[in-house]
Coordinates of C-alpha atoms and ligand atoms in Angstrom, one line a residue:
M6 CA -15.5 0.6 -25.6
E7 CA -14.6 2.1 -22.2
H8 CA -11.3 0.9 -20.8
V9 CA -11.5 -1.1 -17.6
Y10 CA -9.2 0.1 -14.8
L11 CA -8.1 -2.7 -12.5
D12 CA -5.0 -1.0 -11.1
H13 CA -6.3 0.7 -8.0
S14 CA -3.3 -0.3 -5.9
A15 CA -1.2 1.8 -8.1
T16 CA -3.5 4.8 -7.8
T17 CA -7.1 5.8 -7.7
P18 CA -9.1 8.5 -9.4
V19 CA -9.9 11.5 -7.2
D20 CA -13.6 11.3 -6.0
A21 CA -15.9 14.0 -7.4
E22 CA -16.8 14.9 -3.8
V23 CA -13.2 15.2 -2.9
L24 CA -12.4 17.4 -5.9
A25 CA -15.4 19.6 -5.0
A26 CA -14.2 20.0 -1.4
M27 CA -10.7 20.9 -2.5
M28 CA -11.6 23.5 -5.2
R29 CA -12.1 26.5 -2.9
F30 CA -8.6 26.1 -1.4
F31 CA -6.7 26.7 -4.6
A32 CA -7.6 30.3 -5.3
N33 CA -10.3 31.6 -2.9
V34 CA -9.2 30.3 0.5
F35 CA -5.5 30.6 -0.3
G36 CA -4.1 31.7 3.0
N37 CA -1.0 30.2 4.7
P38 CA -2.3 28.2 7.8
S39 CA 0.6 29.7 9.8
S40 CA -0.6 33.3 9.2
V41 CA -2.5 35.0 12.1
H42 CA -4.9 37.1 9.9
R43 CA -8.3 35.9 8.7
F44 CA -6.9 34.4 5.4
G45 CA -4.5 32.2 7.5
R46 CA -7.2 31.3 10.0
E47 CA -9.6 30.0 7.4
A48 CA -6.9 27.8 5.9
R49 CA -5.9 26.7 9.4
E50 CA -9.5 25.7 10.2
A51 CA -9.7 23.6 7.0
V52 CA -6.4 21.8 7.9
E53 CA -7.6 21.1 11.4
E54 CA -11.0 19.9 10.2
A55 CA -9.2 17.5 7.8
R56 CA -7.0 16.3 10.6
E57 CA -10.1 15.4 12.6
K58 CA -11.5 13.4 9.7
V59 CA -8.3 11.4 9.3
A60 CA -8.1 10.8 13.0
C61 CA -11.8 9.7 13.1
L62 CA -11.2 7.1 10.4
L63 CA -8.2 5.7 12.3
G64 CA -9.7 5.9 15.8
A65 CA -6.9 8.4 16.8
D66 CA -6.8 11.8 18.4
P67 CA -6.3 14.7 15.9
G68 CA -3.1 15.6 17.7
E69 CA -1.7 12.3 16.7
I70 CA -2.0 12.9 12.9
V71 CA 0.9 14.5 11.0
F72 CA 0.3 15.4 7.3
T73 CA 3.0 14.4 4.9
G74 CA 3.7 14.6 1.2
G75 CA 2.4 11.0 0.7
G76 CA 2.8 7.4 1.8
T77 CA 6.5 7.2 1.0
E78 CA 7.2 10.3 3.2
A79 CA 5.1 8.9 6.0
D80 CA 7.1 5.6 5.9
N81 CA 10.3 7.6 5.9
L82 CA 9.3 9.8 8.8
A83 CA 8.2 6.7 10.8
I84 CA 11.5 4.9 10.3
L85 CA 14.1 7.7 10.1
G86 CA 12.3 9.7 12.8
T87 CA 12.4 6.8 15.3
A88 CA 15.9 5.9 14.3
W89 CA 17.1 9.5 15.0
A90 CA 15.3 9.5 18.4
K91 CA 16.3 6.0 19.6
E92 CA 17.9 5.3 22.9
D93 CA 21.6 4.6 23.1
G94 CA 22.4 0.9 22.7
K95 CA 19.4 0.3 20.4
D96 CA 20.2 -0.1 16.8
E97 CA 18.1 -2.9 15.4
I98 CA 14.9 -2.8 13.2
V99 CA 12.8 -5.8 12.5
T100 CA 10.8 -5.7 9.2
S101 CA 9.5 -8.2 6.7
A102 CA 10.6 -9.4 3.3
V103 CA 7.5 -8.1 1.6
E104 CA 7.6 -4.4 2.5
H105 CA 6.9 -1.6 0.0
P106 CA 10.2 0.0 -1.3
A107 CA 9.4 3.1 0.9
V108 CA 10.0 0.9 4.0
M109 CA 12.5 -1.5 2.5
N110 CA 14.9 1.1 1.0
T111 CA 14.7 3.3 4.1
C112 CA 15.8 0.3 6.1
R113 CA 18.5 -0.4 3.6
F114 CA 19.8 3.2 3.9
L115 CA 19.9 2.7 7.7
E116 CA 21.8 -0.5 7.3
G117 CA 24.4 1.4 5.4
R118 CA 24.6 3.8 8.4
G119 CA 25.4 1.1 11.0
F120 CA 21.9 -0.1 11.9
R121 CA 21.0 -3.8 11.8
V122 CA 17.9 -4.8 10.0
T123 CA 16.2 -8.2 10.1
Y124 CA 13.8 -9.0 7.2
V125 CA 11.5 -11.8 8.5
P126 CA 10.4 -14.3 5.8
V127 CA 6.8 -15.0 4.8
D128 CA 5.0 -18.1 3.7
G129 CA 3.9 -19.1 0.2
E130 CA 0.8 -16.8 0.6
G131 CA 2.7 -13.8 1.8
L132 CA 1.8 -14.2 5.5
V133 CA 4.2 -13.0 8.2
D134 CA 4.3 -15.4 11.2
P135 CA 4.5 -13.5 14.5
E136 CA 6.7 -16.3 15.8
E137 CA 9.3 -15.3 13.2
V138 CA 9.1 -11.7 14.4
R139 CA 9.5 -12.8 18.0
K140 CA 12.6 -14.8 17.1
A141 CA 14.1 -11.7 15.4
L142 CA 13.6 -9.3 18.4
T143 CA 16.6 -8.6 20.6
G144 CA 17.4 -6.3 23.4
R145 CA 18.7 -3.8 20.8
T146 CA 15.6 -3.7 18.7
F147 CA 13.8 -0.2 18.8
L148 CA 11.4 -0.6 15.9
V149 CA 9.2 -3.2 14.2
S150 CA 7.8 -2.2 10.9
V151 CA 5.4 -4.7 9.1
M152 CA 3.0 -3.7 6.3
H153 CA -0.7 -4.2 7.2
G154 CA -2.2 -5.2 3.8
N155 CA 0.3 -6.0 1.1
N156 CA 0.1 -3.9 -2.0
E157 CA 1.2 -6.7 -4.3
T158 CA -0.4 -9.9 -2.8
G159 CA -3.3 -8.4 -0.9
T160 CA -2.5 -10.6 2.1
I161 CA -3.2 -9.0 5.5
A162 CA -0.6 -9.4 8.2
P163 CA -1.5 -10.3 11.8
I164 CA -0.5 -6.8 13.0
A165 CA -2.1 -6.9 16.4
A166 CA -0.2 -10.2 17.3
I167 CA 3.0 -8.6 16.2
S168 CA 2.4 -5.3 18.0
A169 CA 1.7 -7.2 21.2
L170 CA 5.2 -8.8 21.0
A171 CA 6.8 -5.4 20.4
R172 CA 4.8 -3.6 23.1
E173 CA 5.7 -6.2 25.7
R174 CA 9.4 -5.4 25.1
G175 CA 9.0 -1.6 24.9
I176 CA 9.7 -1.7 21.1
L177 CA 7.9 0.8 18.8
M178 CA 5.5 -0.7 16.2
H179 CA 5.0 0.9 12.8
T180 CA 2.7 -0.4 10.0
D181 CA 2.3 0.8 6.5
A182 CA -1.5 0.7 6.2
V183 CA -1.7 2.5 2.8
Q184 CA -3.6 -0.4 1.3
T185 CA -5.9 -1.1 4.2
V186 CA -7.0 2.4 5.4
G187 CA -10.5 3.1 4.2
K188 CA -10.8 -0.4 2.8
I189 CA -11.2 -2.6 5.8
P190 CA -12.4 -1.7 9.3
F191 CA -9.7 -1.3 12.0
D192 CA -8.4 1.3 14.3
V193 CA -5.0 2.1 15.8
D194 CA -5.9 0.6 19.1
D195 CA -7.1 -2.7 17.6
L196 CA -3.8 -2.9 15.9
A197 CA -2.0 -1.5 18.9
V198 CA 0.5 0.3 16.7
D199 CA 2.5 3.4 17.6
L200 CA 3.0 4.6 14.0
L201 CA 0.8 4.1 10.9
S202 CA 1.2 5.4 7.3
V203 CA -1.6 6.6 5.1
A204 CA -1.4 7.7 1.4
G205 CA -4.1 10.0 -0.2
H206 CA -4.0 8.7 -3.7
K207 CA -4.8 5.1 -2.8
I208 CA -8.2 6.2 -1.3
H209 CA -9.5 8.7 -4.0
A210 CA -7.7 11.8 -2.7
P211 CA -4.9 13.4 -4.7
K212 CA -1.3 12.3 -5.1
G213 CA 1.4 13.9 -3.0
V214 CA -0.5 13.9 0.3
G215 CA -0.5 11.4 3.1
A216 CA -0.4 11.2 6.9
L217 CA 1.5 9.5 9.6
Y218 CA -0.3 8.5 12.8
I219 CA 2.1 9.0 15.7
R220 CA 0.8 7.7 19.1
R221 CA 1.1 10.3 21.8
G222 CA 4.3 9.9 23.7
T223 CA 6.2 8.2 20.9
R224 CA 10.0 9.0 20.7
I225 CA 10.4 10.5 17.3
Q226 CA 12.4 13.3 15.6
A227 CA 11.5 15.3 12.5
A228 CA 13.2 14.0 9.4
Q229 CA 12.9 17.2 7.5
F230 CA 13.7 20.7 8.9
G231 CA 12.3 24.2 8.5
G232 CA 9.4 25.9 10.1
H233 CA 7.3 24.9 13.0
Q234 CA 4.5 23.2 11.1
E235 CA 2.8 19.9 12.1
G236 CA 4.0 20.2 15.7
E237 CA 7.6 20.4 14.6
R238 CA 7.4 17.0 13.2
R239 CA 7.1 17.9 9.5
A240 CA 8.4 21.3 8.4
G241 CA 7.0 23.0 5.3
T242 CA 3.9 25.0 4.4
E243 CA 0.9 22.6 4.4
N244 CA -0.5 21.5 1.1
V245 CA -3.9 22.8 2.1
P246 CA -6.1 21.7 -0.9
A247 CA -4.6 18.2 -0.8
I248 CA -5.0 17.9 2.9
V249 CA -8.6 19.0 2.6
G250 CA -9.0 16.3 -0.1
L251 CA -7.5 13.7 2.2
G252 CA -9.8 14.6 5.0
K253 CA -12.8 14.4 2.7
A254 CA -11.6 11.0 1.3
C255 CA -11.4 9.6 4.8
E256 CA -14.8 10.8 5.7
I257 CA -16.2 9.2 2.5
A258 CA -14.3 6.0 3.1
L259 CA -15.7 5.7 6.6
R260 CA -19.2 6.4 5.4
D261 CA -19.2 3.9 2.6
M262 CA -16.8 1.2 3.7
A263 CA -19.4 -1.4 4.6
V264 CA -21.0 -1.3 1.2
H265 CA -17.8 -1.4 -0.8
L266 CA -16.2 -4.1 1.4
D267 CA -18.8 -6.7 0.5
R268 CA -19.2 -5.6 -3.1
L269 CA -15.5 -5.5 -3.9
G270 CA -14.9 -8.9 -2.2
A271 CA -17.7 -10.4 -4.3
L272 CA -16.2 -8.9 -7.5
R273 CA -12.8 -10.1 -6.6
D274 CA -14.1 -13.6 -6.0
R275 CA -15.9 -13.6 -9.3
L276 CA -12.7 -12.6 -11.1
E277 CA -10.7 -15.3 -9.3
Q278 CA -13.3 -18.0 -9.9
A279 CA -13.5 -17.1 -13.6
I280 CA -9.8 -17.3 -14.0
L281 CA -9.3 -20.5 -12.0
T282 CA -12.1 -22.2 -13.8
A283 CA -10.9 -21.4 -17.3
V284 CA -7.1 -21.3 -17.1
E285 CA -4.8 -24.2 -16.2
D286 CA -1.6 -23.9 -14.3
V287 CA -2.4 -20.7 -12.4
R288 CA -1.4 -20.0 -8.8
V289 CA -3.1 -17.5 -6.4
N290 CA -0.5 -15.6 -4.4
T291 CA -2.9 -14.2 -1.9
H292 CA -3.9 -15.8 1.5
P293 CA -7.4 -17.4 1.1
V294 CA -8.7 -15.8 4.3
H295 CA -6.5 -13.0 5.5
R296 CA -6.9 -10.9 2.4
L297 CA -7.9 -7.4 1.2
P298 CA -11.2 -7.2 -0.7
H299 CA -9.7 -5.5 -3.7
I300 CA -6.5 -7.3 -4.7
L301 CA -6.0 -10.5 -6.6
N302 CA -2.4 -11.6 -7.4
V303 CA -1.9 -14.7 -9.6
S304 CA 1.0 -16.3 -11.4
F305 CA 0.4 -18.0 -14.8
Q306 CA 3.0 -20.6 -15.6
G307 CA 5.0 -20.2 -18.7
I308 CA 4.2 -16.6 -19.7
K309 CA 5.7 -13.2 -18.9
G310 CA 3.6 -10.9 -16.7
D311 CA 4.5 -7.7 -18.5
E312 CA 3.6 -9.2 -21.8
L313 CA 0.2 -10.1 -20.4
V314 CA -0.2 -6.5 -19.1
R315 CA 0.5 -5.2 -22.6
E316 CA -1.8 -7.8 -24.2
L317 CA -4.6 -6.8 -21.9
D318 CA -3.9 -3.1 -22.4
N319 CA -4.5 -3.6 -26.1
R320 CA -7.9 -5.2 -25.1
G321 CA -8.8 -2.2 -22.9
I322 CA -8.0 -3.7 -19.5
A323 CA -5.4 -2.0 -17.2
I324 CA -3.6 -4.2 -14.6
S325 CA 0.0 -4.5 -13.4
A326 CA 2.7 -7.1 -13.5
G327 CA 4.7 -8.6 -10.6
A328 CA 7.7 -9.1 -12.9
A329 CA 9.3 -6.9 -15.5
C330 CA 11.3 -8.1 -18.4
G331 CA 14.4 -6.2 -19.5
A332 CA 16.8 -7.1 -22.3
G333 CA 16.6 -10.9 -22.1
T334 CA 16.2 -10.9 -18.3
V335 CA 13.2 -11.0 -16.1
K336 CA 13.2 -9.1 -12.8
I337 CA 10.7 -10.7 -10.4
S338 CA 9.4 -8.4 -7.6
H339 CA 11.0 -9.0 -4.2
V340 CA 7.6 -9.7 -2.8
I341 CA 6.8 -12.6 -5.2
E342 CA 10.4 -13.8 -4.7
A343 CA 9.8 -13.9 -0.9
L344 CA 6.8 -16.1 -1.4
G345 CA 9.0 -18.7 -3.0
V346 CA 7.0 -18.9 -6.2
P347 CA 8.9 -21.2 -8.7
R348 CA 10.6 -19.1 -11.3
D349 CA 8.7 -20.4 -14.3
W350 CA 5.5 -19.2 -12.6
A351 CA 6.9 -16.1 -10.9
T352 CA 7.7 -14.5 -14.3
G353 CA 4.0 -14.7 -15.1
T354 CA 2.8 -12.8 -12.1
V355 CA 0.1 -10.1 -12.4
R356 CA -2.0 -8.1 -10.0
F357 CA -5.6 -7.1 -10.4
S358 CA -6.7 -4.3 -8.0
L359 CA -10.3 -3.3 -7.9
G360 CA -12.0 -0.1 -7.0
K361 CA -15.5 1.0 -6.0
A362 CA -16.5 2.1 -9.5
N363 CA -15.8 -1.3 -11.1
T364 CA -18.9 -3.3 -12.2
G365 CA -19.7 -7.0 -12.6
E366 CA -19.8 -6.5 -16.3
E367 CA -16.3 -5.0 -16.3
I368 CA -15.0 -8.0 -14.3
D369 CA -16.5 -10.4 -16.8
R370 CA -14.9 -8.6 -19.7
A371 CA -11.6 -8.6 -17.9
S372 CA -11.7 -12.3 -17.1
A373 CA -12.7 -13.2 -20.6
A374 CA -9.8 -11.1 -21.9
V375 CA -7.4 -12.7 -19.4
V376 CA -8.4 -16.2 -20.5
E377 CA -7.9 -15.4 -24.2
S378 CA -4.6 -13.5 -23.6
V379 CA -3.0 -16.2 -21.5
D380 CA -4.0 -18.8 -24.1
K381 CA -2.5 -16.7 -26.9
L382 CA 0.8 -16.0 -25.0
R383 CA 1.1 -19.6 -24.1
R384 CA 0.6 -20.7 -27.7
I385 CA 3.2 -18.2 -28.8
A386 CA 5.7 -19.3 -26.1
E387 CA 5.2 -22.9 -27.2
L388 CA 5.7 -22.1 -30.9
E389 CA 8.8 -20.1 -30.1
S390 CA 10.3 -22.8 -28.1
T391 CA 9.6 -25.3 -30.9
L392 CA 11.1 -23.0 -33.5
G393 CA 14.0 -22.1 -31.2
G394 CA 14.6 -25.8 -30.6
R395 CA 15.0 -26.3 -34.4
G396 CA 17.8 -23.8 -34.3
C397 CA 16.3 -21.7 -37.1
R398 CA 16.2 -18.3 -35.4
Ligands
PLP16 C1 1.5 3.4 -2.8 C2 2.1 2.9 -1.6 C3 3.0 3.6 -0.9 C4 3.6 4.9 -1.3 O1 2.7 5.9 -1.2 P1 3.0 7.3 -2.1 O2 1.9 8.2 -1.7 O3 2.8 6.8 -3.5 O4 4.3 7.8 -1.8 C5 3.5 3.0 0.3 N1 3.1 1.8 0.7 C6 2.2 1.1 0.1 C7 1.7 -0.2 0.6 C8 1.6 1.6 -1.1 O5 0.7 0.9 -1.8

């Protein structure tokens, strides 16, 4: 039987159309976009066409798009780049407790270099309250960075409300939109952000390519040095095939978004309902309204998330865990911890993330496998605790 892939928040397969668009740029059109001769010009044209496509999806000007080596690099450039260019007397960043490590660990690095960072809390469904952001802002804040759609919970943050608070005070606003770009409709003016991160491999383009939207006039420094590429904001010869792939993926996302948005939401609901109906003691860690169409995060009481992942893998279903067990210890993700999920539940956290190729039949197979697996793991856990209680181990 075919395996069912429900881990699209980790990565997505490259679209056939994307792959086809990229192929010419490996061996035939191989020029360096910085070269003045015809080989270079052809490559340059392809890069600029891709830039227009990314800009079109985001509602930006092409000149506001900088290609990067992925989502992590886009987040690093947004945060480090604005930190290096900040005005004197400003040294504070406000972010949230549920950021991707690409944002969180960049902020932690800056903390070690004398910056102050406030990590605003979230509620039990992972929602950031703009009021909490407002309370954290001071006269020294130069940047607010809050993720748009959370890669673990699928909860969507009220970015426009948060941006308005930042803008009123002349503070820059960044959002990591890696999980929302191409999935839900929005543009950079709706969100009123100055910086926005994109990753290719989450939207059916290759790994190792991404983009940072930088609103015209934003104070930012390069965070990597070398040649004059990308308007001096990102040195290094452009990854032309991957950039072409990202452009194509953005074009496709815009073209097909309406269809996938409804269909994925319906499949997600079907999965959620099947699980909630058949399994007891399960908690949904996603906001009921402000949520991405493709992510479902749940905690099953009394089991271990990574054991469920392995059990499901044996049954041909690929998902990911929100907690990982090492030798005798369980490491709960910082996101699930921030939601305040009780420990006995948090250890049993898993994420299902759907993609456009998933079918209703696959969802039904997955939910049946989840129900059986959770049941099995709970029976084992119960038996183990009985046996352990007798002291015969
Ligand atoms: C995947 C992901 C990233 C990192 O992107 P890479 O291209 O893998 O470096 C950043 N933020 C979020 C929300 C992601 O899901």
